Coordinates of C-alpha atoms in Angstrom, one line a residue:
M352 CA 38.2 -14.3 -20.8
R353 CA 37.2 -11.1 -19.0
K354 CA 33.8 -11.1 -20.8
F355 CA 33.1 -14.7 -19.8
S356 CA 34.1 -13.9 -16.2
K357 CA 31.8 -10.8 -16.1
T358 CA 28.9 -12.9 -17.5
F359 CA 29.5 -15.6 -15.0
K360 CA 29.6 -13.1 -12.2
N361 CA 26.3 -11.4 -13.3
A362 CA 24.6 -14.8 -13.5
A363 CA 25.8 -15.7 -10.0
V364 CA 24.5 -12.4 -8.6
A365 CA 21.1 -13.0 -10.3
K366 CA 20.9 -16.5 -8.9
K367 CA 21.7 -15.2 -5.5
L368 CA 18.9 -12.6 -5.7
I369 CA 16.4 -15.2 -6.8
K370 CA 17.4 -17.4 -3.9
L371 CA 17.1 -14.5 -1.5
K372 CA 13.6 -13.7 -2.7
K373 CA 12.5 -17.3 -2.2
S374 CA 14.2 -17.7 1.2
P375 CA 14.6 -14.2 2.7
S376 CA 17.5 -13.6 5.1
K377 CA 16.8 -13.2 8.8
D378 CA 16.9 -9.4 8.2
L379 CA 14.1 -9.6 5.6
A380 CA 12.1 -12.4 6.9
V381 CA 9.1 -12.0 9.2
K382 CA 7.7 -14.3 11.8
R383 CA 4.4 -15.8 10.5
L384 CA 1.8 -15.0 13.1
S385 CA -1.3 -16.4 11.4
S386 CA -2.7 -17.6 8.0
A387 CA -5.5 -15.0 8.1
L388 CA -4.3 -13.4 4.8
N389 CA -2.8 -16.5 3.3
G390 CA -2.7 -16.3 -0.5
K391 CA -3.9 -12.7 -0.5
K392 CA -2.4 -10.0 -2.7
V393 CA -2.4 -6.6 -1.0
A394 CA -1.6 -3.3 -2.8
L395 CA -0.3 -0.8 -0.2
A396 CA -1.0 2.7 -1.8
I397 CA 1.1 5.2 0.1
S398 CA 0.3 8.9 -0.4
G399 CA 2.2 12.0 0.8
G400 CA 1.6 12.5 4.5
I401 CA 3.5 12.0 7.7
G402 CA 1.6 8.7 8.1
A403 CA 3.6 7.3 5.3
T404 CA 6.4 6.7 7.8
E405 CA 4.3 3.9 9.2
A406 CA 4.4 2.0 5.9
V407 CA 7.3 -0.3 6.8
K408 CA 5.6 -1.5 9.9
I409 CA 2.3 -2.0 8.2
A410 CA 3.8 -3.9 5.2
R411 CA 5.7 -6.3 7.5
E412 CA 2.6 -6.9 9.7
I413 CA 0.6 -7.7 6.6
R414 CA 3.3 -10.2 5.6
R415 CA 3.1 -11.8 9.1
Q416 CA -0.5 -12.7 8.3
G417 CA 0.5 -14.5 5.1
A418 CA -0.2 -12.0 2.4
E419 CA 2.0 -10.7 -0.4
V420 CA 2.4 -6.9 -0.5
R421 CA 3.0 -4.6 -3.5
A422 CA 3.6 -1.0 -2.7
F423 CA 2.7 2.1 -4.7
L424 CA 4.4 5.4 -3.8
S425 CA 3.2 8.8 -4.9
P426 CA 5.9 11.5 -5.5
E427 CA 4.9 13.2 -2.3
A428 CA 5.2 10.0 -0.3
R429 CA 8.8 9.7 -1.2
K430 CA 9.5 12.9 0.8
F431 CA 8.6 10.9 3.9
I432 CA 9.8 7.4 3.1
T433 CA 12.4 6.0 0.7
P434 CA 11.6 3.3 -2.0
L435 CA 14.5 1.3 -0.6
S436 CA 12.9 1.0 2.9
V437 CA 9.6 0.0 1.3
E438 CA 11.4 -2.7 -0.8
W439 CA 13.0 -4.0 2.3
A440 CA 9.6 -4.3 4.0
T441 CA 7.7 -5.9 1.1
L442 CA 10.5 -7.9 -0.8
E443 CA 9.3 -6.1 -3.9
K444 CA 10.4 -3.0 -5.7
P445 CA 7.6 -0.4 -5.1
V446 CA 5.8 1.1 -8.1
L447 CA 6.9 4.7 -8.4
Q448 CA 5.6 5.8 -11.8
A449 CA 3.3 4.6 -14.6
G450 CA 5.1 3.3 -17.7
P451 CA 3.9 2.2 -21.1
K452 CA 3.1 -1.2 -19.6
V453 CA 0.7 -1.4 -16.8
E454 CA 0.9 -5.1 -16.0
Y455 CA 1.3 -4.2 -12.3
L456 CA -2.3 -3.0 -12.4
E457 CA -3.8 -6.3 -11.6
V458 CA -6.9 -6.6 -9.5
F459 CA -5.7 -7.1 -5.9
D460 CA -7.6 -8.8 -3.1
V461 CA -7.5 -5.4 -1.5
V462 CA -6.0 -2.0 -2.1
L463 CA -5.1 -0.4 1.2
V464 CA -4.6 3.4 1.0
C465 CA -2.5 4.5 3.9
P466 CA -2.3 7.3 4.6
A467 CA -5.3 8.6 2.6
T468 CA -4.7 12.4 2.5
L469 CA -7.3 15.0 1.7
H470 CA -5.8 15.3 -1.7
T471 CA -5.9 11.6 -2.4
L472 CA -9.4 11.2 -1.1
C473 CA -10.8 14.0 -3.2
K474 CA -9.0 12.9 -6.4
S475 CA -10.3 9.3 -5.9
A476 CA -13.9 10.6 -5.6
L477 CA -13.4 12.7 -8.8
A478 CA -11.8 9.8 -10.7
L479 CA -8.6 11.8 -11.2
S480 CA -5.3 10.0 -11.7
Q481 CA -2.1 12.0 -11.4
N482 CA 0.2 9.3 -10.0
V483 CA 0.5 5.6 -9.5
V484 CA -1.4 5.7 -6.2
D485 CA -4.4 7.4 -7.9
L486 CA -4.1 4.9 -10.7
V487 CA -4.1 1.7 -8.6
I488 CA -7.2 3.1 -6.7
A489 CA -9.0 3.9 -9.9
N490 CA -8.2 0.5 -11.4
Q491 CA -9.4 -1.3 -8.3
L492 CA -12.7 0.7 -8.2
G493 CA -13.2 0.2 -11.9
S494 CA -12.8 -3.6 -11.4
S495 CA -15.3 -3.6 -8.5
G496 CA -12.4 -4.6 -6.2
K497 CA -12.1 -3.9 -2.5
V498 CA -10.6 -0.6 -1.5
L499 CA -9.8 0.3 2.2
M500 CA -8.7 3.8 3.0
V501 CA -7.1 5.2 6.2
P502 CA -7.7 8.9 6.4
A503 CA -4.9 11.0 8.0
M504 CA -4.9 14.8 8.2
N505 CA -5.5 17.6 10.7
E506 CA -9.0 18.0 12.2
Q507 CA -9.8 21.2 10.2
L508 CA -9.2 19.5 6.9
W509 CA -11.2 16.4 8.1
N510 CA -14.1 18.7 8.8
H511 CA -14.1 20.4 5.4
P512 CA -17.7 20.1 4.0
G513 CA -16.4 19.3 0.5
L514 CA -14.5 16.3 1.9
K515 CA -17.6 15.0 3.5
E516 CA -19.4 14.9 0.1
H517 CA -16.5 13.1 -1.5
L518 CA -16.4 10.5 1.4
E519 CA -20.1 9.8 0.9
K520 CA -19.5 9.2 -2.8
L521 CA -16.6 6.9 -2.1
Q522 CA -18.6 4.9 0.4
S523 CA -21.4 4.6 -2.0
W524 CA -18.9 2.9 -4.4
G525 CA -18.1 0.4 -1.6
V526 CA -15.0 2.0 -0.3
K527 CA -14.4 1.4 3.4
L528 CA -12.9 4.0 5.7
Y529 CA -10.9 3.2 8.8
P530 CA -12.9 4.6 11.8
S531 CA -10.0 6.8 13.0
A532 CA -10.3 8.8 16.2
T533 CA -9.0 12.3 16.7
E534 CA -5.8 12.6 18.6
E535 CA -3.9 15.9 19.3
D536 CA -6.2 17.6 16.8
R537 CA -5.3 15.1 14.1
I538 CA -6.7 12.0 12.4
K539 CA -3.8 9.7 12.7
V540 CA -2.7 6.3 11.2
P541 CA -3.3 3.6 13.8
E542 CA -0.9 1.1 15.1
S543 CA 0.1 -1.5 12.5
K544 CA -1.4 -4.5 14.4
E545 CA -4.7 -2.7 14.9
L546 CA -4.9 -1.6 11.3
V547 CA -4.1 -5.1 9.8
Q548 CA -6.7 -6.7 12.1
W549 CA -9.2 -4.3 10.5
V550 CA -8.0 -5.3 7.0
I551 CA -8.5 -9.0 8.0
E552 CA -12.0 -8.4 9.2
E553 CA -13.0 -6.3 6.1
L554 CA -11.8 -9.1 3.8
K555 CA -14.2 -11.5 5.5
V556 CA -17.1 -9.3 4.3
K557 CA -18.2 -9.8 0.7
K558 CA -18.3 -6.7 -1.4

């Protein structure tokens, strides 16, 4: 009797979770602002910088435009933002590590790397994959998919001559870089609405 009761309870919980995903509660739902990204699948690749704290706002703004969001968090990113908060923003468990199955490495309509740190930018240019963020970028580039990167670092790092070479290589592969302005001696992640509008405009351009 206890076993039956436990099975019934687990089934009820699973059913409730499925229902929640299909019809998010008011706390999880977003107000649809447009259909600009309707049907699009966006991979939000979050690397380890203070700009990672903007991921929740960015993910929800993308959803407001009609897209689905799948987040990828590097180990360093988890020092700035929790997987739980990202799951709340996207309605999907974020990918934290690569396993034996890589079914999550589909070709997305766009991979948005935000923040794109010095380390992540250089690794991408060198085709190095040390975590799931590197992996989703490499997979998208190898599939000739669209990759958008939002650099975020201090001005000294941004002016490193070695980085300039790597950025030129990435751009030659079709990677688009957000035209960030320097503020308080830093290249910062822009406001979520401004950033998502840029994503919308870039998706209109054929690769």
